Every structure is written in structure tokens, then in C-alpha cells.
Short mmCIF file of C-alpha atoms and ligand atoms in Angstrom, two decimals:
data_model
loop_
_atom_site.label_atom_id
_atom_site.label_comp_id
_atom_site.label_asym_id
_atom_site.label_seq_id
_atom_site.Cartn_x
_atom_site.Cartn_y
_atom_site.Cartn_z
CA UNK A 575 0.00 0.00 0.00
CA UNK A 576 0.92 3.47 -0.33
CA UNK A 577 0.21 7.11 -0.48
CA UNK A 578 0.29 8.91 -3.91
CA UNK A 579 1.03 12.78 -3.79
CA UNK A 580 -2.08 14.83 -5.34
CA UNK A 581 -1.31 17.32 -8.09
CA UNK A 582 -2.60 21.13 -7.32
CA UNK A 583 -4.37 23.53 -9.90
CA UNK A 584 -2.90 24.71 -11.99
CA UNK A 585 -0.49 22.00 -12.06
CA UNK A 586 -0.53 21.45 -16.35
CA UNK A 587 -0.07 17.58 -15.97
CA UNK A 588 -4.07 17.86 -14.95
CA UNK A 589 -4.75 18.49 -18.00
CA UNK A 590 -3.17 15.41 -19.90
CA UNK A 591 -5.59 13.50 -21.69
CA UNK A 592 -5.64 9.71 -20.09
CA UNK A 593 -5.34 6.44 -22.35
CA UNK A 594 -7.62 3.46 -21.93
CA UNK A 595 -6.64 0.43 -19.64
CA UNK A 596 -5.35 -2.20 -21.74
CA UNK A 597 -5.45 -5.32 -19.45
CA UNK A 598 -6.81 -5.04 -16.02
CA UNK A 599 -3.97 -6.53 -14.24
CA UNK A 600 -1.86 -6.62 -11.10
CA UNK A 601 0.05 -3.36 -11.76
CA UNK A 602 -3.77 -2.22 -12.34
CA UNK A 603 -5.33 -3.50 -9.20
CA UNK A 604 -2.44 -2.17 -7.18
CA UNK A 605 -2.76 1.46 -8.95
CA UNK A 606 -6.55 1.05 -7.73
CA UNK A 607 -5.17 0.14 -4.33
CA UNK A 608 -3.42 3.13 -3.82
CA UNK A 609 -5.88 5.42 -5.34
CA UNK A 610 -8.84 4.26 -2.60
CA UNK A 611 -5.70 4.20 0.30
CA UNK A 612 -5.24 8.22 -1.14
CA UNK A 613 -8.87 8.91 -0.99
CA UNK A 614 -9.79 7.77 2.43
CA UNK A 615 -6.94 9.50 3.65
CA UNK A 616 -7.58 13.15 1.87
CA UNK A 617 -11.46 12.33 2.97
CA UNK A 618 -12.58 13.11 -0.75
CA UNK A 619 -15.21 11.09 -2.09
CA UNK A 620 -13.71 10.50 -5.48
CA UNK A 621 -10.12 10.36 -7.14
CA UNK A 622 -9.13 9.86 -10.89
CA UNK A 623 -5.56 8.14 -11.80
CA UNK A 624 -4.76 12.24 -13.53
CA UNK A 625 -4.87 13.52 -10.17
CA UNK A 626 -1.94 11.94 -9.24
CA UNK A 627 0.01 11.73 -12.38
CA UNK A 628 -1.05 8.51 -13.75
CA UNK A 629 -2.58 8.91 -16.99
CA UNK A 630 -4.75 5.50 -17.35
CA UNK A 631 -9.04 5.74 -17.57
CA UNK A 632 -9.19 4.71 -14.17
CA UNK A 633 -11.20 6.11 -11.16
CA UNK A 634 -12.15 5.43 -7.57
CA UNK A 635 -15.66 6.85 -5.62
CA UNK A 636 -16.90 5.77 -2.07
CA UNK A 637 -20.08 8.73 -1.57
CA UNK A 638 -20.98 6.48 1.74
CA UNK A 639 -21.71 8.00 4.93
CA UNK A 640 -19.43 4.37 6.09
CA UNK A 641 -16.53 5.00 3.67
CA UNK A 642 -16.90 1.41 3.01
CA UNK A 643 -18.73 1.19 -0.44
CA UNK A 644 -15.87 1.57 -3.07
CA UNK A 645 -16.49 2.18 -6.66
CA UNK A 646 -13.79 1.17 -9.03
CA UNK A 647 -14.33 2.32 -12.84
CA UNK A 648 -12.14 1.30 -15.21
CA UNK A 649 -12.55 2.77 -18.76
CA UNK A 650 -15.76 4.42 -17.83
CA UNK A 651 -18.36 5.40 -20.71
CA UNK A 652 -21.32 7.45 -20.13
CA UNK A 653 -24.30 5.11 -22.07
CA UNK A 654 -27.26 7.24 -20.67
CA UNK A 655 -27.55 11.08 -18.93
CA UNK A 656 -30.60 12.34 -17.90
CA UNK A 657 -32.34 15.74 -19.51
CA UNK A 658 -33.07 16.50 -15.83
CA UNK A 659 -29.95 18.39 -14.69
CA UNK A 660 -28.62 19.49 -10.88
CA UNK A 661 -26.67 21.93 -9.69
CA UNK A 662 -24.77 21.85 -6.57
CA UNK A 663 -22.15 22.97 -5.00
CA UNK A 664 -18.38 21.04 -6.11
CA UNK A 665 -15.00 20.86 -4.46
CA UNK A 666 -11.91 19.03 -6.01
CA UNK A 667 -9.02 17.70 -3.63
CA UNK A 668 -6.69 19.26 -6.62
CA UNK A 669 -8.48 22.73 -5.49
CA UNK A 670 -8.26 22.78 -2.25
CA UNK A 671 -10.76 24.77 -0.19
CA UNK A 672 -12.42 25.89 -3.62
CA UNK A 673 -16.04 25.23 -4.18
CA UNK A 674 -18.56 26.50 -6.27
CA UNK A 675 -21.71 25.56 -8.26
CA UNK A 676 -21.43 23.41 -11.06
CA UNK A 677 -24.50 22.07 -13.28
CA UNK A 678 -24.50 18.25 -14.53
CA UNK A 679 -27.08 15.76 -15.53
CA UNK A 680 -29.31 14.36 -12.36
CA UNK A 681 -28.21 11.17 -13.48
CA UNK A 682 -26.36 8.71 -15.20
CA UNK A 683 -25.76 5.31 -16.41
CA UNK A 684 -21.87 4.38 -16.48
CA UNK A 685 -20.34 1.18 -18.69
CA UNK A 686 -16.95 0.09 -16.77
CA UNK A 687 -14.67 -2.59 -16.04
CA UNK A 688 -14.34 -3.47 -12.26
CA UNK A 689 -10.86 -4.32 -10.24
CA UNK A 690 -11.37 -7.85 -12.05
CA UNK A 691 -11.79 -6.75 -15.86
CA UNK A 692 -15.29 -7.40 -15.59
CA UNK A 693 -17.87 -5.46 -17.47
CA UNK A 694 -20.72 -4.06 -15.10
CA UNK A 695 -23.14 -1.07 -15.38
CA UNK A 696 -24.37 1.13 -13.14
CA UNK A 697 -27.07 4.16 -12.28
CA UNK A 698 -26.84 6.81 -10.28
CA UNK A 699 -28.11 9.78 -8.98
CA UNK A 700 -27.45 12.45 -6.39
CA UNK A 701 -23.89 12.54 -5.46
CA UNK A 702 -22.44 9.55 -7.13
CA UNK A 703 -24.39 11.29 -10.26
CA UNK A 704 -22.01 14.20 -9.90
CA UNK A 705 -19.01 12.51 -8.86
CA UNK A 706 -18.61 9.77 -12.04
CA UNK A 707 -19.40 13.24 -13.90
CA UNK A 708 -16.54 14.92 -11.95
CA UNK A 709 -14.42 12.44 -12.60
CA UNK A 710 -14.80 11.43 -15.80
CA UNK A 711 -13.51 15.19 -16.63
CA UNK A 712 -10.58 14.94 -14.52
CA UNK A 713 -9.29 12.17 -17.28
CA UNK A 714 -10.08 14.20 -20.34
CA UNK A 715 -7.75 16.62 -18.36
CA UNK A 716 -10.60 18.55 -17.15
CA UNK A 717 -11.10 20.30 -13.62
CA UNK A 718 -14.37 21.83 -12.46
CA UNK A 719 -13.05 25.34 -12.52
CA UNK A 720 -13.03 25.49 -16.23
CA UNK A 721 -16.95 25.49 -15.66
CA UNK A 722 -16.87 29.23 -13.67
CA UNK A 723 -16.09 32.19 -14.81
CA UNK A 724 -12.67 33.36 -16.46
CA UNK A 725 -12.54 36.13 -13.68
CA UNK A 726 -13.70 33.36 -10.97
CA UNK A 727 -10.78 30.93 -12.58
CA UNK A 728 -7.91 33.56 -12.49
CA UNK A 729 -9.05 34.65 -8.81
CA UNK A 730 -9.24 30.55 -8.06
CA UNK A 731 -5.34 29.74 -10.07
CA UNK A 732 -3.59 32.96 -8.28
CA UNK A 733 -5.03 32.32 -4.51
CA UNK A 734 -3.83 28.03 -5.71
CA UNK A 735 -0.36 29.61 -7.06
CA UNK A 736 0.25 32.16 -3.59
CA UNK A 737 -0.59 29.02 -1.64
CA UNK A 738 2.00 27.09 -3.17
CA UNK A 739 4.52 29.99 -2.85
CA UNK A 740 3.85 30.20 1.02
CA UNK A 741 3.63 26.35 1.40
CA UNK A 742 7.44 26.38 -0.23
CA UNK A 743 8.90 29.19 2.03
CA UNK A 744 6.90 27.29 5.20
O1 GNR B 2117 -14.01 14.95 -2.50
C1 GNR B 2117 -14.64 15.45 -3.43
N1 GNR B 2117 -15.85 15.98 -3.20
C2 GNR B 2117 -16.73 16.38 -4.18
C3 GNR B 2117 -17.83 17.13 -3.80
C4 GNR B 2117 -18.75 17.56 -4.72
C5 GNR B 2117 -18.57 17.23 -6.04
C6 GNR B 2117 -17.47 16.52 -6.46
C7 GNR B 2117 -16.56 16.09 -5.53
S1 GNR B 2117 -15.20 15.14 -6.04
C8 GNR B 2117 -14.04 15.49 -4.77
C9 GNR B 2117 -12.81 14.60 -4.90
C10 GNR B 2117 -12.08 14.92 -6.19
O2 GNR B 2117 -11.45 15.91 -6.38
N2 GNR B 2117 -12.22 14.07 -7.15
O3 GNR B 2117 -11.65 14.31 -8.35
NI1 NI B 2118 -11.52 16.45 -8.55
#
């Protein structure tokens, strides 16, 4: 097991497009590993491989109150989104202490391949809705602040960049 170090906005490697999985394998199941270990302990409810420099289609999600329910998707697809859309209220653990409203589709219907290579599908709705959604941009090198403003985005990358500065002198 171990911990994988979490890249920051507006680190440019988050927005490297990820490849598909070719053979869900050891080295795969152990990247999967770490990713939930590196979840549980930042306390975020999702994580994709581009968040910490690994640029394979592969996410983890646990939205339970028990942080016992993890979702692995490997090469995710979207097959169905709702017409119904939400908006709420987004954070990112590569944007720390950032949040802001995004809109997405209420739900979903995801096509993936589990820790075992098997194909499964799966609806959601709510939180999970949002957070396959979330995701899923993080590996087409997408974060959620590219859905705000340009002023809102400039104010969000120079508080991230000042941070780092005083994080590096600390
Ligand atoms: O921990 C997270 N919380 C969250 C809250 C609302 C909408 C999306 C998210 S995902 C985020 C973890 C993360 O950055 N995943 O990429
Ligand atoms: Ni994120």
C-alpha cells in the first residue's frame, strides 16, 4: 500500500488526456489500491488516476456516509444522462478549499470494467451522479473550474499559485 502525492491547480499535468486500460492486471489493481488508500486519507469522495500523475481511464468513488462502499471504474463510458440536470455545489481535492456551483445531468448510467476486468453497469443519482461526472472530466484533463467564470478561474489559479509559494517558504 501506499500514499500517492495529489497534483494542485494549476499544475498542467491535470490536464493530460488519459489512455484506456489495456489489461486489467496486477500493476492495475495495485494502482486502484493506492488510489482508494489516497482517498480515504484526503477524505474526498472520489479520485481519478490524472490527479496523481497517472494517466490511465481509471477512477475510484466511495459517496458512503461508512466509507466502506468503493467504486472502481475502469474505462468508464457514459451510455445514458438524464435531460433532468442538478446543480450543486463542487469541491476538487486538486483545489483545495475551492467550491462552487457546477451544473450536470441528475443522473447517469456508467459502462466500466471493475478491479477484475469485468464489465458491469451502473445508475446513479445524487452525489455519485455528480461525482462519475466529476471524474470522468478529470481524465479528459478537465477540472471543475473550467466550468466558472474566467474572472472566478484567475481569482481561483492565483489564490492556488500564492498558496504554493507560502507552502514552499513554510
Ligand atoms: O471529494 C470530493 N468531493 C466532491 C464534492 C462535490 C462534487 C465533487 C466532488 S469530487 C471530490 C474529490 C475529487 O477531487 N475528485 O476528483
Ligand atoms: Ni476532482
Amino acid at each position: 500500500m501506499a500514499l500517492f502525492p495529489i497534483l494542485r491547480y494549476p499544475d498542467p499535468r491535470l490536464h493530460t488526456v488519459a489512455r484506456p486500460v489495456e489489461t486489467v492486471d496486477d500493476r492495475i489493481r495495485q494502482l486502484v489500491d493506492d488510489m482508494l488508500e489516497t482517498m480515504y486519507a484526503a477524505e474526498g469522495v472520489g479520485l481519478a488516476a490524472t490527479q496523481v500523475d497517472v494517466h490511465e481511464r481509471v477512477i475510484v468513488i466511495d459517496t458512503s456516509d461508512t466509507r466502506d462502499h468503493p467504486l472502481v471504474l475502469i474505462n468508464p463510458e457514459l451510455i445514458a444522462r438524464s435531460e433532468e440536470m442538478h446543480v450543486g455545489d463542487e469541491g476538487c481535492l486538486s483545489v483545495p478549499q475551492v467550491y462552487d456551483r457546477v451544473r450536470r445531468h441528475a443522473r447517469v448510467v456508467v459502462r466500466a470494467l471493475d478491479r477484475d476486468g469485468q464489465v458491469f453497469e451502473r445508475e446513479a443519482a445524487g452525489l455519485t451522479s455528480v461525482c462519475i461526472q466529476h471524474e470522468m472530466d478529470h481524465l479528459v484533463g478537465k477540472v471543475f473550474v473550467e466550468y466558472l467564470s474566467a474572472f472566478k478561474r484567475d481569482r481561483i489559479r492565483s489564490r492556488m499559485l500564492k498558496r504554493a509559494r507560502e507552502e514552499a517558504r513554510a
